[in-house]
Coordinates of C-alpha atoms (C1' of nucleotides) in Angstrom, one line a residue:
Chain A
M1 CA 190.6 63.9 303.5
K2 CA 191.0 60.1 303.2
N3 CA 188.4 57.4 303.7
F4 CA 190.5 56.3 306.5
D5 CA 190.2 59.6 308.4
V6 CA 186.4 59.5 308.1
A7 CA 186.3 55.8 309.2
Y8 CA 188.5 56.6 312.1
A9 CA 186.1 59.4 313.3
L10 CA 183.1 57.2 313.1
E11 CA 184.9 54.5 315.0
E12 CA 185.8 56.9 317.7
I13 CA 182.1 58.0 318.0
A14 CA 181.2 54.3 318.4
A15 CA 183.8 53.8 321.1
L16 CA 182.7 56.9 323.0
L17 CA 179.1 55.9 322.7
E18 CA 179.9 52.5 324.0
I19 CA 181.7 53.9 327.0
L20 CA 178.8 56.3 327.7
G21 CA 176.4 53.3 327.7
A22 CA 174.5 54.0 324.5
D23 CA 172.3 51.5 322.9
T24 CA 174.4 48.7 321.5
F25 CA 172.6 48.8 318.1
R26 CA 173.4 52.4 317.7
V27 CA 177.1 51.7 318.6
N28 CA 177.2 48.9 316.1
A29 CA 175.6 51.2 313.4
Y30 CA 178.5 53.6 313.7
R31 CA 180.9 50.6 313.6
K32 CA 179.3 49.2 310.6
A33 CA 179.4 52.5 308.8
A34 CA 183.1 53.0 309.7
R35 CA 184.0 49.7 308.2
G36 CA 181.9 50.5 305.1
V37 CA 183.7 53.8 304.6
E38 CA 187.2 52.2 305.2
G39 CA 186.5 49.4 302.8
Y40 CA 184.9 51.6 300.1
P41 CA 187.1 51.2 297.1
G42 CA 186.4 54.7 295.7
D43 CA 186.9 58.1 297.2
V44 CA 184.3 59.1 299.8
E45 CA 184.7 62.8 298.9
D46 CA 183.6 61.9 295.3
L47 CA 180.5 60.2 296.7
A48 CA 179.8 63.2 298.9
R49 CA 180.0 65.5 295.9
K50 CA 177.5 63.2 294.0
D51 CA 175.3 63.2 297.1
A52 CA 175.5 59.4 297.1
L53 CA 177.1 58.6 300.5
S54 CA 174.2 56.3 301.3
L55 CA 175.6 53.9 298.7
I56 CA 178.0 52.8 301.4
P57 CA 176.4 50.0 303.3
G58 CA 175.4 51.1 306.8
V59 CA 175.4 54.8 305.9
G60 CA 171.9 56.4 306.1
P61 CA 170.8 60.0 306.3
A62 CA 172.2 60.8 309.7
L63 CA 175.6 59.5 309.0
S64 CA 175.7 61.0 305.5
A65 CA 175.3 64.4 307.2
K66 CA 178.0 63.7 309.7
I67 CA 180.4 62.5 307.0
R68 CA 179.7 65.5 304.9
E69 CA 180.3 67.7 307.9
M70 CA 183.6 66.0 308.5
L71 CA 184.6 66.5 304.8
D72 CA 183.6 70.1 304.8
T73 CA 184.9 71.3 308.2
G74 CA 187.5 68.6 309.2
S75 CA 185.5 67.6 312.3
I76 CA 182.2 66.5 313.5
R77 CA 180.5 68.6 316.3
Y78 CA 178.8 65.5 317.7
L79 CA 182.2 63.8 318.1
E80 CA 183.6 66.9 319.8
E81 CA 180.7 66.9 322.2
L82 CA 181.2 63.2 323.0
R83 CA 185.0 63.8 323.6
K84 CA 184.1 66.4 326.3
Q85 CA 182.4 63.6 328.2
V86 CA 185.1 61.0 328.2
P87 CA 188.8 61.7 328.9
P88 CA 191.1 60.4 326.0
G89 CA 192.8 57.9 328.2
V90 CA 189.6 56.0 328.9
L91 CA 189.3 55.2 325.1
N92 CA 192.6 53.3 325.5
F93 CA 190.9 50.9 327.9
L94 CA 189.1 49.3 325.0
A95 CA 192.4 48.2 323.5
I96 CA 193.2 46.1 326.6
P97 CA 192.2 42.4 326.2
G98 CA 189.3 41.6 328.5
I99 CA 188.0 45.1 328.7
G100 CA 185.0 46.1 326.6
G101 CA 182.6 49.0 326.7
K102 CA 180.8 48.0 329.8
T103 CA 183.9 47.5 331.9
A104 CA 185.6 50.7 330.6
S105 CA 182.4 52.6 331.5
I106 CA 182.3 51.2 335.1
L107 CA 186.0 51.9 335.7
F108 CA 185.5 55.5 334.5
T109 CA 182.2 56.3 336.2
E110 CA 182.7 54.4 339.5
L111 CA 186.5 54.8 340.1
H112 CA 187.1 57.9 337.9
L113 CA 190.1 56.2 336.3
E114 CA 191.3 58.2 333.3
S115 CA 194.4 56.4 332.0
I116 CA 195.9 53.0 331.7
E117 CA 198.5 54.0 334.3
E118 CA 195.8 54.9 336.8
L119 CA 194.0 51.7 336.0
E120 CA 197.1 49.6 336.6
N121 CA 197.7 51.3 340.0
A122 CA 194.1 50.8 341.0
A123 CA 194.2 47.1 340.1
R124 CA 197.5 46.6 342.0
A125 CA 196.0 48.3 345.0
G126 CA 193.1 45.8 344.9
L127 CA 190.4 48.6 344.3
L128 CA 188.7 46.9 341.4
R129 CA 187.5 43.8 343.2
S130 CA 185.1 45.8 345.3
L131 CA 183.1 46.9 342.3
K132 CA 179.8 45.1 341.5
G133 CA 180.4 42.2 339.1
F134 CA 184.2 42.3 339.7
G135 CA 186.3 40.0 341.7
E136 CA 189.9 39.0 342.3
K137 CA 190.1 37.0 339.1
K138 CA 188.8 39.8 337.0
E139 CA 191.2 42.2 338.6
A140 CA 194.1 39.9 337.9
A141 CA 192.8 39.4 334.3
I142 CA 192.9 43.1 333.8
L143 CA 196.5 43.3 335.0
R144 CA 197.4 40.5 332.6
G145 CA 195.6 42.4 329.9
I146 CA 197.6 45.6 330.6
E147 CA 200.8 43.6 330.4
A148 CA 199.7 42.1 327.1
F149 CA 198.8 45.6 325.8
K150 CA 202.1 47.0 326.7
K151 CA 204.1 44.2 325.3
N152 CA 202.2 43.5 322.1
A153 CA 200.4 46.7 321.3
G154 CA 200.9 46.2 317.6
R155 CA 199.9 43.4 315.4
I156 CA 202.5 41.1 313.9
L157 CA 203.4 40.9 310.2
L158 CA 201.9 37.9 308.3
A159 CA 205.3 36.9 307.1
D160 CA 206.6 36.7 310.8
V161 CA 204.1 34.0 311.8
F162 CA 204.1 32.0 308.5
A163 CA 206.5 29.3 309.5
L164 CA 205.1 29.0 313.1
A165 CA 201.5 28.7 311.7
Y166 CA 202.3 25.8 309.4
D167 CA 204.5 24.1 312.0
I168 CA 201.6 24.0 314.4
R169 CA 199.1 22.9 311.7
D170 CA 201.5 20.1 310.5
A171 CA 202.1 19.0 314.1
L172 CA 198.4 18.6 314.6
N173 CA 197.9 16.8 311.3
A174 CA 200.6 14.3 312.4
H175 CA 198.5 13.1 315.3
A176 CA 196.4 9.9 314.9
A177 CA 193.3 11.4 316.5
V178 CA 193.3 14.4 314.0
Q179 CA 191.2 13.8 310.9
A180 CA 191.9 17.3 309.4
A181 CA 193.6 20.4 310.7
E182 CA 193.5 23.8 309.0
L183 CA 194.5 27.4 309.7
A184 CA 191.7 29.9 309.8
G185 CA 191.2 33.5 310.9
S186 CA 193.0 36.5 309.5
F187 CA 196.0 34.3 308.7
R188 CA 193.9 32.4 306.2
R189 CA 192.5 35.7 304.8
R190 CA 196.1 36.8 304.4
R191 CA 195.7 40.0 306.1
E192 CA 198.9 42.1 306.2
T193 CA 199.1 41.8 310.0
I194 CA 197.8 39.2 312.4
K195 CA 196.8 39.4 316.0
D196 CA 196.5 35.7 316.7
L197 CA 196.4 32.3 315.0
D198 CA 193.2 30.3 314.7
L199 CA 193.2 26.6 314.0
V200 CA 190.3 24.2 313.3
V201 CA 190.7 20.5 313.9
A202 CA 188.2 17.6 313.0
S203 CA 188.4 14.8 315.5
D204 CA 186.2 12.5 317.6
H205 CA 188.6 13.0 320.5
P206 CA 188.7 16.7 321.4
E207 CA 190.2 16.1 324.9
T208 CA 193.1 14.1 323.4
V209 CA 193.7 16.7 320.7
M210 CA 193.7 19.6 323.2
D211 CA 196.1 17.7 325.5
Y212 CA 198.4 17.0 322.6
F213 CA 198.2 20.6 321.5
A214 CA 199.0 21.9 324.9
S215 CA 202.0 19.6 325.1
L216 CA 203.6 20.8 321.9
P217 CA 206.9 22.5 322.4
L218 CA 205.7 25.4 320.2
I219 CA 203.0 26.2 322.8
A220 CA 204.2 27.9 325.9
E221 CA 201.0 28.2 328.0
V222 CA 197.3 27.5 327.9
T223 CA 195.3 30.6 328.9
S224 CA 191.7 29.1 328.6
R225 CA 190.2 25.7 327.9
G226 CA 186.7 24.5 327.5
D227 CA 185.2 21.3 326.0
T228 CA 186.0 22.1 322.4
K229 CA 188.0 25.3 322.5
L230 CA 191.5 26.1 323.8
S231 CA 193.5 29.3 323.8
G232 CA 197.2 29.4 324.4
K233 CA 200.3 31.4 323.7
S234 CA 203.2 30.3 321.5
R235 CA 206.8 30.6 322.7
A236 CA 207.1 33.8 320.6
G237 CA 204.1 35.3 322.6
I238 CA 201.6 35.0 319.8
S239 CA 198.1 33.9 320.9
V240 CA 196.9 30.6 319.3
D241 CA 193.3 29.5 319.4
L242 CA 192.3 25.9 318.7
R243 CA 188.8 24.6 318.0
V244 CA 188.0 20.9 317.8
V245 CA 184.8 19.8 316.0
K246 CA 183.3 16.7 314.5
R247 CA 184.3 15.9 310.9
S248 CA 180.7 16.7 309.7
E249 CA 181.0 20.2 311.2
F250 CA 184.5 20.9 309.9
A251 CA 183.5 22.9 306.9
A252 CA 181.1 25.1 308.8
A253 CA 183.6 25.6 311.6
L254 CA 186.4 26.5 309.1
L255 CA 184.1 29.1 307.5
H256 CA 183.1 30.5 310.8
L257 CA 186.6 30.8 312.2
T258 CA 188.0 32.2 309.0
G259 CA 185.7 35.2 309.2
S260 CA 185.9 38.0 309.0
A261 CA 183.4 38.7 311.7
E262 CA 181.7 41.2 309.3
H263 CA 181.6 38.6 306.5
N264 CA 180.0 36.1 308.9
A265 CA 177.5 38.7 310.1
S266 CA 176.4 39.3 306.5
L267 CA 176.1 35.5 305.9
R268 CA 173.9 35.2 309.0
G269 CA 171.7 38.0 307.8
R270 CA 171.4 36.5 304.4
A271 CA 170.6 33.1 305.9
K272 CA 167.9 34.7 307.8
D273 CA 166.4 36.4 304.8
L274 CA 166.3 33.0 303.1
G275 CA 164.5 31.4 306.1
L276 CA 167.7 29.5 307.2
K277 CA 170.2 29.8 310.0
I278 CA 173.9 29.5 309.7
N279 CA 176.2 29.1 312.7
E280 CA 179.6 27.3 313.3
Y281 CA 177.9 24.0 313.1
G282 CA 176.4 24.4 309.7
V283 CA 173.3 25.6 307.8
W284 CA 170.0 24.9 309.4
S285 CA 166.3 25.1 308.5
L286 CA 164.1 26.9 310.9
D287 CA 162.6 23.6 312.1
G288 CA 166.1 22.5 313.1
F289 CA 167.2 20.4 310.1
L290 CA 171.0 20.5 309.7
F291 CA 172.0 20.4 306.0
P292 CA 175.0 18.1 305.5
T293 CA 178.1 19.9 304.1
E294 CA 181.5 18.5 303.0
E295 CA 183.3 21.7 302.2
E296 CA 182.9 25.5 302.5
A297 CA 181.5 25.7 299.0
D298 CA 178.5 23.6 300.1
L299 CA 177.6 26.1 302.8
Y300 CA 177.9 29.0 300.4
S301 CA 175.8 27.1 297.9
L302 CA 173.0 26.6 300.4
L303 CA 172.9 30.4 300.8
G304 CA 172.7 30.8 297.0
L305 CA 176.3 32.0 296.7
S306 CA 179.3 30.9 294.7
F307 CA 182.5 30.1 296.6
I308 CA 184.2 33.1 298.1
P309 CA 188.0 32.8 298.4
P310 CA 189.1 33.6 302.0
E311 CA 191.1 36.7 300.9
L312 CA 187.8 38.4 299.8
R313 CA 185.9 37.7 303.0
E314 CA 185.9 41.2 304.4
N315 CA 182.4 42.3 303.6
R316 CA 183.5 44.6 300.9
G317 CA 180.9 43.5 298.3
E318 CA 182.0 39.9 298.0
I319 CA 178.6 38.5 299.1
E320 CA 176.8 40.6 296.6
A321 CA 179.2 39.5 293.9
A322 CA 178.9 35.8 294.8
A323 CA 175.1 36.1 294.7
K324 CA 175.5 37.1 291.1
D325 CA 178.2 34.5 290.4
Q326 CA 180.6 37.4 289.7
I327 CA 183.5 36.5 292.0
P328 CA 186.6 37.1 289.8
E329 CA 189.1 34.4 289.1
L330 CA 191.8 35.8 291.4
I331 CA 195.5 35.9 290.5
S332 CA 197.6 33.2 292.0
L333 CA 201.4 32.7 292.5
S334 CA 201.5 30.3 289.6
C335 CA 200.4 33.1 287.2
I336 CA 203.6 35.1 288.0
R337 CA 206.1 34.8 285.1
G338 CA 208.8 37.0 286.5
D339 CA 210.0 39.7 288.9
L340 CA 210.5 43.2 287.7
H341 CA 212.2 44.7 290.8
I342 CA 215.4 43.1 292.1
H343 CA 218.5 44.5 293.7
T344 CA 222.0 43.0 293.5
R345 CA 225.2 43.7 295.3
D346 CA 226.0 46.3 292.7
S347 CA 223.9 48.6 294.9
D348 CA 222.5 47.5 298.3
G349 CA 221.5 43.9 297.5
L350 CA 223.3 40.8 298.8
G351 CA 223.2 38.5 295.8
T352 CA 225.1 38.7 292.5
I353 CA 223.3 39.0 289.3
E354 CA 224.2 35.4 288.6
Q355 CA 222.8 34.3 291.9
V356 CA 219.4 36.0 291.5
A357 CA 219.2 34.7 287.9
E358 CA 219.8 31.2 289.1
Q359 CA 217.0 31.5 291.5
A360 CA 214.7 32.7 288.7
V361 CA 215.7 29.6 286.7
R362 CA 214.9 27.3 289.6
W363 CA 211.5 28.8 289.9
G364 CA 210.8 28.8 286.2
Y365 CA 210.5 32.5 285.8
E366 CA 210.7 33.7 282.2
Y367 CA 212.2 37.0 283.1
L368 CA 213.8 39.0 285.8
A369 CA 214.6 42.7 285.8
I370 CA 217.7 43.9 287.5
T371 CA 216.8 47.3 289.0
D372 CA 219.5 48.6 291.3
H373 CA 219.3 52.1 292.9
S374 CA 220.4 55.3 291.2
R375 CA 223.4 57.6 292.1
S376 CA 221.6 59.9 294.5
L377 CA 221.0 57.0 296.9
V378 CA 224.5 57.1 298.1
I379 CA 223.8 55.0 301.2
A380 CA 222.8 52.2 298.9
R381 CA 225.7 52.7 296.6
G382 CA 223.4 53.8 293.9
L383 CA 224.8 53.4 290.3
D384 CA 225.8 56.4 288.1
A385 CA 225.4 56.3 284.4
A386 CA 228.8 54.7 283.8
R387 CA 228.3 51.8 286.3
L388 CA 224.7 51.3 285.0
K389 CA 226.1 51.0 281.5
A390 CA 228.8 48.5 282.6
Q391 CA 226.1 46.5 284.5
G392 CA 224.0 46.5 281.3
E393 CA 226.9 44.9 279.3
R394 CA 227.3 42.2 281.9
I395 CA 223.6 41.5 281.8
R396 CA 223.7 41.2 278.0
R397 CA 226.6 38.7 278.1
L398 CA 224.7 36.7 280.7
N399 CA 221.6 36.6 278.5
E400 CA 223.7 35.0 275.8
E401 CA 224.7 32.2 278.2
M402 CA 221.2 31.6 279.7
E403 CA 218.4 30.2 277.7
S404 CA 215.5 29.6 280.2
V405 CA 215.4 33.1 281.8
R406 CA 215.7 36.5 280.3
L407 CA 217.4 39.2 282.3
L408 CA 216.0 42.7 281.7
C409 CA 218.1 45.8 282.1
G410 CA 216.5 48.2 284.5
V411 CA 216.9 50.7 287.3
E412 CA 215.0 51.9 290.3
V413 CA 215.6 55.6 289.7
D414 CA 215.1 58.1 292.5
I415 CA 212.4 60.6 292.2
L416 CA 214.2 63.7 293.3
P417 CA 212.4 66.2 295.6
D418 CA 211.3 68.4 292.7
G419 CA 209.9 65.4 290.7
S420 CA 212.8 65.2 288.3
L421 CA 214.6 61.9 287.9
D422 CA 218.1 60.9 289.1
H423 CA 219.1 59.8 285.6
P424 CA 218.7 61.8 282.4
D425 CA 216.4 60.6 279.6
E426 CA 219.3 59.5 277.5
V427 CA 220.2 57.0 280.1
L428 CA 216.7 55.8 280.8
E429 CA 215.7 55.3 277.2
E430 CA 218.4 52.6 276.8
L431 CA 216.8 50.4 279.5
D432 CA 214.2 47.7 279.3
V433 CA 212.4 48.7 282.6
V434 CA 212.4 52.0 284.5
I435 CA 211.1 51.9 288.0
A436 CA 210.8 55.3 289.7
S437 CA 210.4 55.8 293.5
V438 CA 210.7 58.2 296.4
H439 CA 213.6 57.6 298.9
S440 CA 214.2 61.1 300.2
A441 CA 212.5 64.2 301.4
F442 CA 209.6 62.2 302.9
R443 CA 208.2 65.1 304.8
Q444 CA 207.1 67.2 302.0
D445 CA 203.6 68.4 302.2
R446 CA 200.8 66.6 300.5
Q447 CA 200.5 68.7 297.5
T448 CA 204.3 68.9 296.8
M449 CA 204.6 65.1 297.2
T450 CA 201.7 64.4 295.0
R451 CA 203.0 66.7 292.3
R452 CA 206.4 65.3 292.6
I453 CA 205.3 61.7 291.9
I454 CA 202.9 62.7 289.1
R455 CA 205.7 64.6 287.4
A456 CA 207.8 61.5 287.5
M457 CA 205.0 59.5 285.9
E458 CA 204.7 62.1 283.1
N459 CA 208.3 61.1 282.0
P460 CA 207.8 58.9 279.0
H461 CA 210.5 56.4 280.2
V462 CA 209.0 55.7 283.6
D463 CA 207.3 52.3 283.3
I464 CA 206.5 51.7 287.0
V465 CA 206.2 53.7 290.2
A466 CA 207.4 51.5 293.1
H467 CA 206.0 51.4 296.6
P468 CA 203.8 54.5 295.9
T469 CA 203.0 55.5 299.4
G470 CA 206.3 54.7 301.1
R471 CA 204.7 53.1 304.2
L472 CA 206.5 50.6 306.4
I473 CA 203.8 48.6 308.2
G474 CA 204.2 49.1 312.0
R475 CA 207.2 51.3 311.6
R476 CA 206.6 54.3 309.4
D477 CA 203.4 55.9 308.1
A478 CA 202.9 56.6 304.4
Y479 CA 204.2 60.0 303.4
E480 CA 201.7 62.7 302.8
V481 CA 200.4 62.0 299.3
D482 CA 197.0 62.1 297.6
I483 CA 197.0 58.5 296.5
E484 CA 193.7 58.8 294.6
E485 CA 195.2 61.6 292.5
V486 CA 198.3 59.5 291.9
I487 CA 196.1 56.6 290.7
T488 CA 194.2 58.9 288.4
A489 CA 197.5 60.2 287.0
A490 CA 198.7 56.7 286.5
K491 CA 195.7 56.0 284.4
R492 CA 196.2 59.2 282.4
T493 CA 199.9 58.5 281.8
N494 CA 199.6 54.8 281.3
T495 CA 202.1 54.2 284.2
V496 CA 202.1 50.9 286.0
L497 CA 201.8 51.0 289.8
E498 CA 203.6 48.5 292.0
I499 CA 202.4 46.2 294.7
N500 CA 205.6 45.9 296.5
A501 CA 205.6 42.4 298.0
S502 CA 208.0 43.1 300.8
P503 CA 205.9 42.0 303.8
D504 CA 206.4 45.3 305.7
R505 CA 205.5 47.3 302.6
L506 CA 202.6 45.7 300.7
D507 CA 202.4 49.0 299.0
L508 CA 199.9 49.6 297.3
S509 CA 197.7 48.3 300.0
D510 CA 194.8 46.0 299.1
V511 CA 192.3 48.9 299.1
H512 CA 194.4 51.2 296.9
A513 CA 195.3 48.4 294.5
R514 CA 191.7 47.5 294.1
M515 CA 190.9 51.2 293.4
A516 CA 193.7 51.4 290.8
A517 CA 192.7 48.2 289.0
S518 CA 189.1 49.2 289.0
L519 CA 190.1 52.3 287.1
G520 CA 192.1 50.2 284.6
V521 CA 195.5 51.0 286.0
K522 CA 198.0 48.1 285.4
I523 CA 199.8 46.6 288.4
A524 CA 203.2 45.0 288.8
I525 CA 203.7 42.7 291.8
N526 CA 207.4 42.8 292.6
S527 CA 209.5 41.3 295.4
D528 CA 211.9 44.3 295.6
G529 CA 214.3 41.5 296.7
H530 CA 217.6 42.6 298.2
S531 CA 218.7 39.0 298.4
V532 CA 218.0 35.6 296.9
A533 CA 215.9 34.6 299.9
A534 CA 213.8 37.8 299.7
M535 CA 212.7 36.9 296.2
H536 CA 210.3 34.5 298.1
D537 CA 208.4 37.6 299.3
M538 CA 206.6 37.5 295.9
Q539 CA 203.9 35.3 297.5
F540 CA 203.0 38.1 300.0
G541 CA 202.5 40.5 297.1
V542 CA 200.2 37.9 295.4
F543 CA 198.2 37.5 298.7
N544 CA 197.7 41.3 298.8
A545 CA 196.7 41.3 295.1
R546 CA 194.1 38.7 295.8
R547 CA 192.8 40.7 298.7
A548 CA 192.6 43.6 296.1
W549 CA 190.3 41.4 293.9
L550 CA 193.0 41.4 291.1
T551 CA 193.0 38.9 288.3
K552 CA 195.8 37.8 286.1
E553 CA 194.8 40.4 283.5
D554 CA 195.4 43.3 285.9
V555 CA 199.1 42.3 286.5
I556 CA 201.8 42.9 283.9
N557 CA 204.2 40.3 285.2
T558 CA 201.8 37.6 284.4
M559 CA 202.5 38.3 280.7
P560 CA 204.7 36.0 278.6
L561 CA 208.1 37.5 277.9
E562 CA 207.3 38.8 274.4
T563 CA 204.0 40.3 275.3
L564 CA 205.7 42.0 278.3
Q565 CA 208.5 43.4 276.1
D566 CA 205.9 44.7 273.6
F567 CA 203.9 46.3 276.5
L568 CA 207.0 47.9 278.0
A569 CA 208.0 49.3 274.6
N570 CA 204.7 50.8 273.8
H571 CA 202.5 51.6 276.9
K572 CA 203.7 55.1 277.4
K573 CA 203.3 56.1 273.7
Chain B
dG1 C1' 171.4 54.6 313.4
dC2 C1' 170.1 51.6 309.6
dC3 C1' 166.8 49.1 306.9
dG4 C1' 162.7 46.6 304.2
dT5 C1' 159.9 41.0 297.4
dT6 C1' 156.9 39.6 305.0
dT7 C1' 158.1 45.2 307.5
dT8 C1' 158.5 52.6 307.2
dC9 C1' 158.4 50.2 312.9
dG10 C1' 160.7 46.9 315.3
dG11 C1' 163.9 44.4 314.6
dC12 C1' 169.1 44.4 314.4
dC13 C1' 174.2 37.6 314.2
dC14 C1' 175.7 33.6 316.9
dG15 C1' 178.0 30.8 320.3
dA16 C1' 182.1 29.5 323.6
dC17 C1' 184.3 30.7 327.6
dT18 C1' 185.2 33.2 332.0
dG19 C1' 184.0 35.1 336.2
dT20 C1' 180.8 36.3 339.3
dT21 C1' 177.1 34.5 340.0
dT22 C1' 173.0 30.9 341.7
dT23 C1' 170.9 32.2 336.2
dC24 C1' 173.7 35.6 333.7
dA25 C1' 176.6 39.6 331.9
dG26 C1' 180.6 40.6 329.5
dT27 C1' 184.1 39.7 326.1
dC28 C1' 185.7 37.8 322.1
dG29 C1' 185.9 36.2 317.5

DNA sequence: GCCGTTTTCGGCCCGACTGTTTTCAGTCG
């Protein structure tokens, strides 16, 4: 049972209670506990065994009992009871923009609508406008919400909005009435997926700025507009929110709009405890004095906190750490001295060894590991021992020509279904870097897959396990694997775990990478680039590492070349 | 349902915008 499963059950209880019209604070209590469980860096089952579930923020005696019931029996009777009262389709209403608990409840109790399809038919037939508190506009808004839900059910990858986000920000910054413009929201927190873009602008002329924003070719339509806030849609269909504030309010607005909502809620609670108030305009005394603030750090400081980097603002312990001045110095892209997972056209990459090496030189990397696939991965033209040996000779010759970057001979060797490796030890021991990973038999059961990966880690030549859960964000779930057990085995066998920087992998995830590093497992952040261009993905891996609270010391490819070579030669001994 | 260097009961984060309303509820972030 994963933390995620427990969190999901608690979230479902919250949603059901909301639809059934339960007390809002009770609903929020379940939501808060769900987030606490999901964000908890350790294993909830461990906590349960130690009878310490209440260490999770928001979990008290009643929820401890329900979580324990879930862990023991696989379900929660209370949840089962609630499910009997609300048809499953009604829960989906909450995913439609514009519909919250109240509306969902009315649609179900008054019109007995039980699915999105029924809701859509009712709205088209004009049945909704007769309900109390509803009208034609709300009916139309619900229909638009259903369209948006169908079209854009999932979130979009961070990498897929990157260029658009900075184009919009730069366009705003170019306008004379704009004193400052910044991206906020989950984009600034570098979440792996994004629902919409948030921008904050400092200006004395909000009307002018909003007119200008609406006229940008990047913006297709404006969906709502008030005095200081505008919502629109980009040509690509992504929602974009703009907020215009005075220069003196910019830092507070940036903090507020960066979120997360949970982080903000905690800050407001802390302000209250200190006899202050914080909102999007700044920090206030109770008698209405607004403290002047230049930058976000000033607001944190007024609350007795050191600065918290956006990537940590998820209410996962960062406020407590900041109160003790214990926010770690997070890793940054400039700490990365090389990439340890690169494919070339020898297997399924696009670039030649020379081309990826040249890119490494341009970036000032000290080293680059060539790690093409092994023979079993026929679809990728995986290398057999003879081709691997020939490739190694070419790499050694290149190393004699190039001074500024060191190419390392490596392989991404398949972990076969039984946990053995796709090359014999005699081949592996000749290499500088051995990465092992799963590319086949994804449907093994949890125990088989877990044993399979652990067996690979027990091989003395395996340095790194790549993309340990196999997930493809938005496309394929992780295979069944006990990642906590894999992490424990990585510690025991001194095997490095990868944060695969490919934007649709980010595997390990932030939560798992934090778990691994907190146990002392070393991490490698690798692009897994299959082209020169894809080597740029390194930055997304670093974002993920920052969200995992990692420092330079946690990550092996921040080491200088000689230190790294020494590490690779000795860590499995 | 949770939580406490004011509290073990009575609070629980704050504001913009929309739509349906004549003063506010619902949604969203």
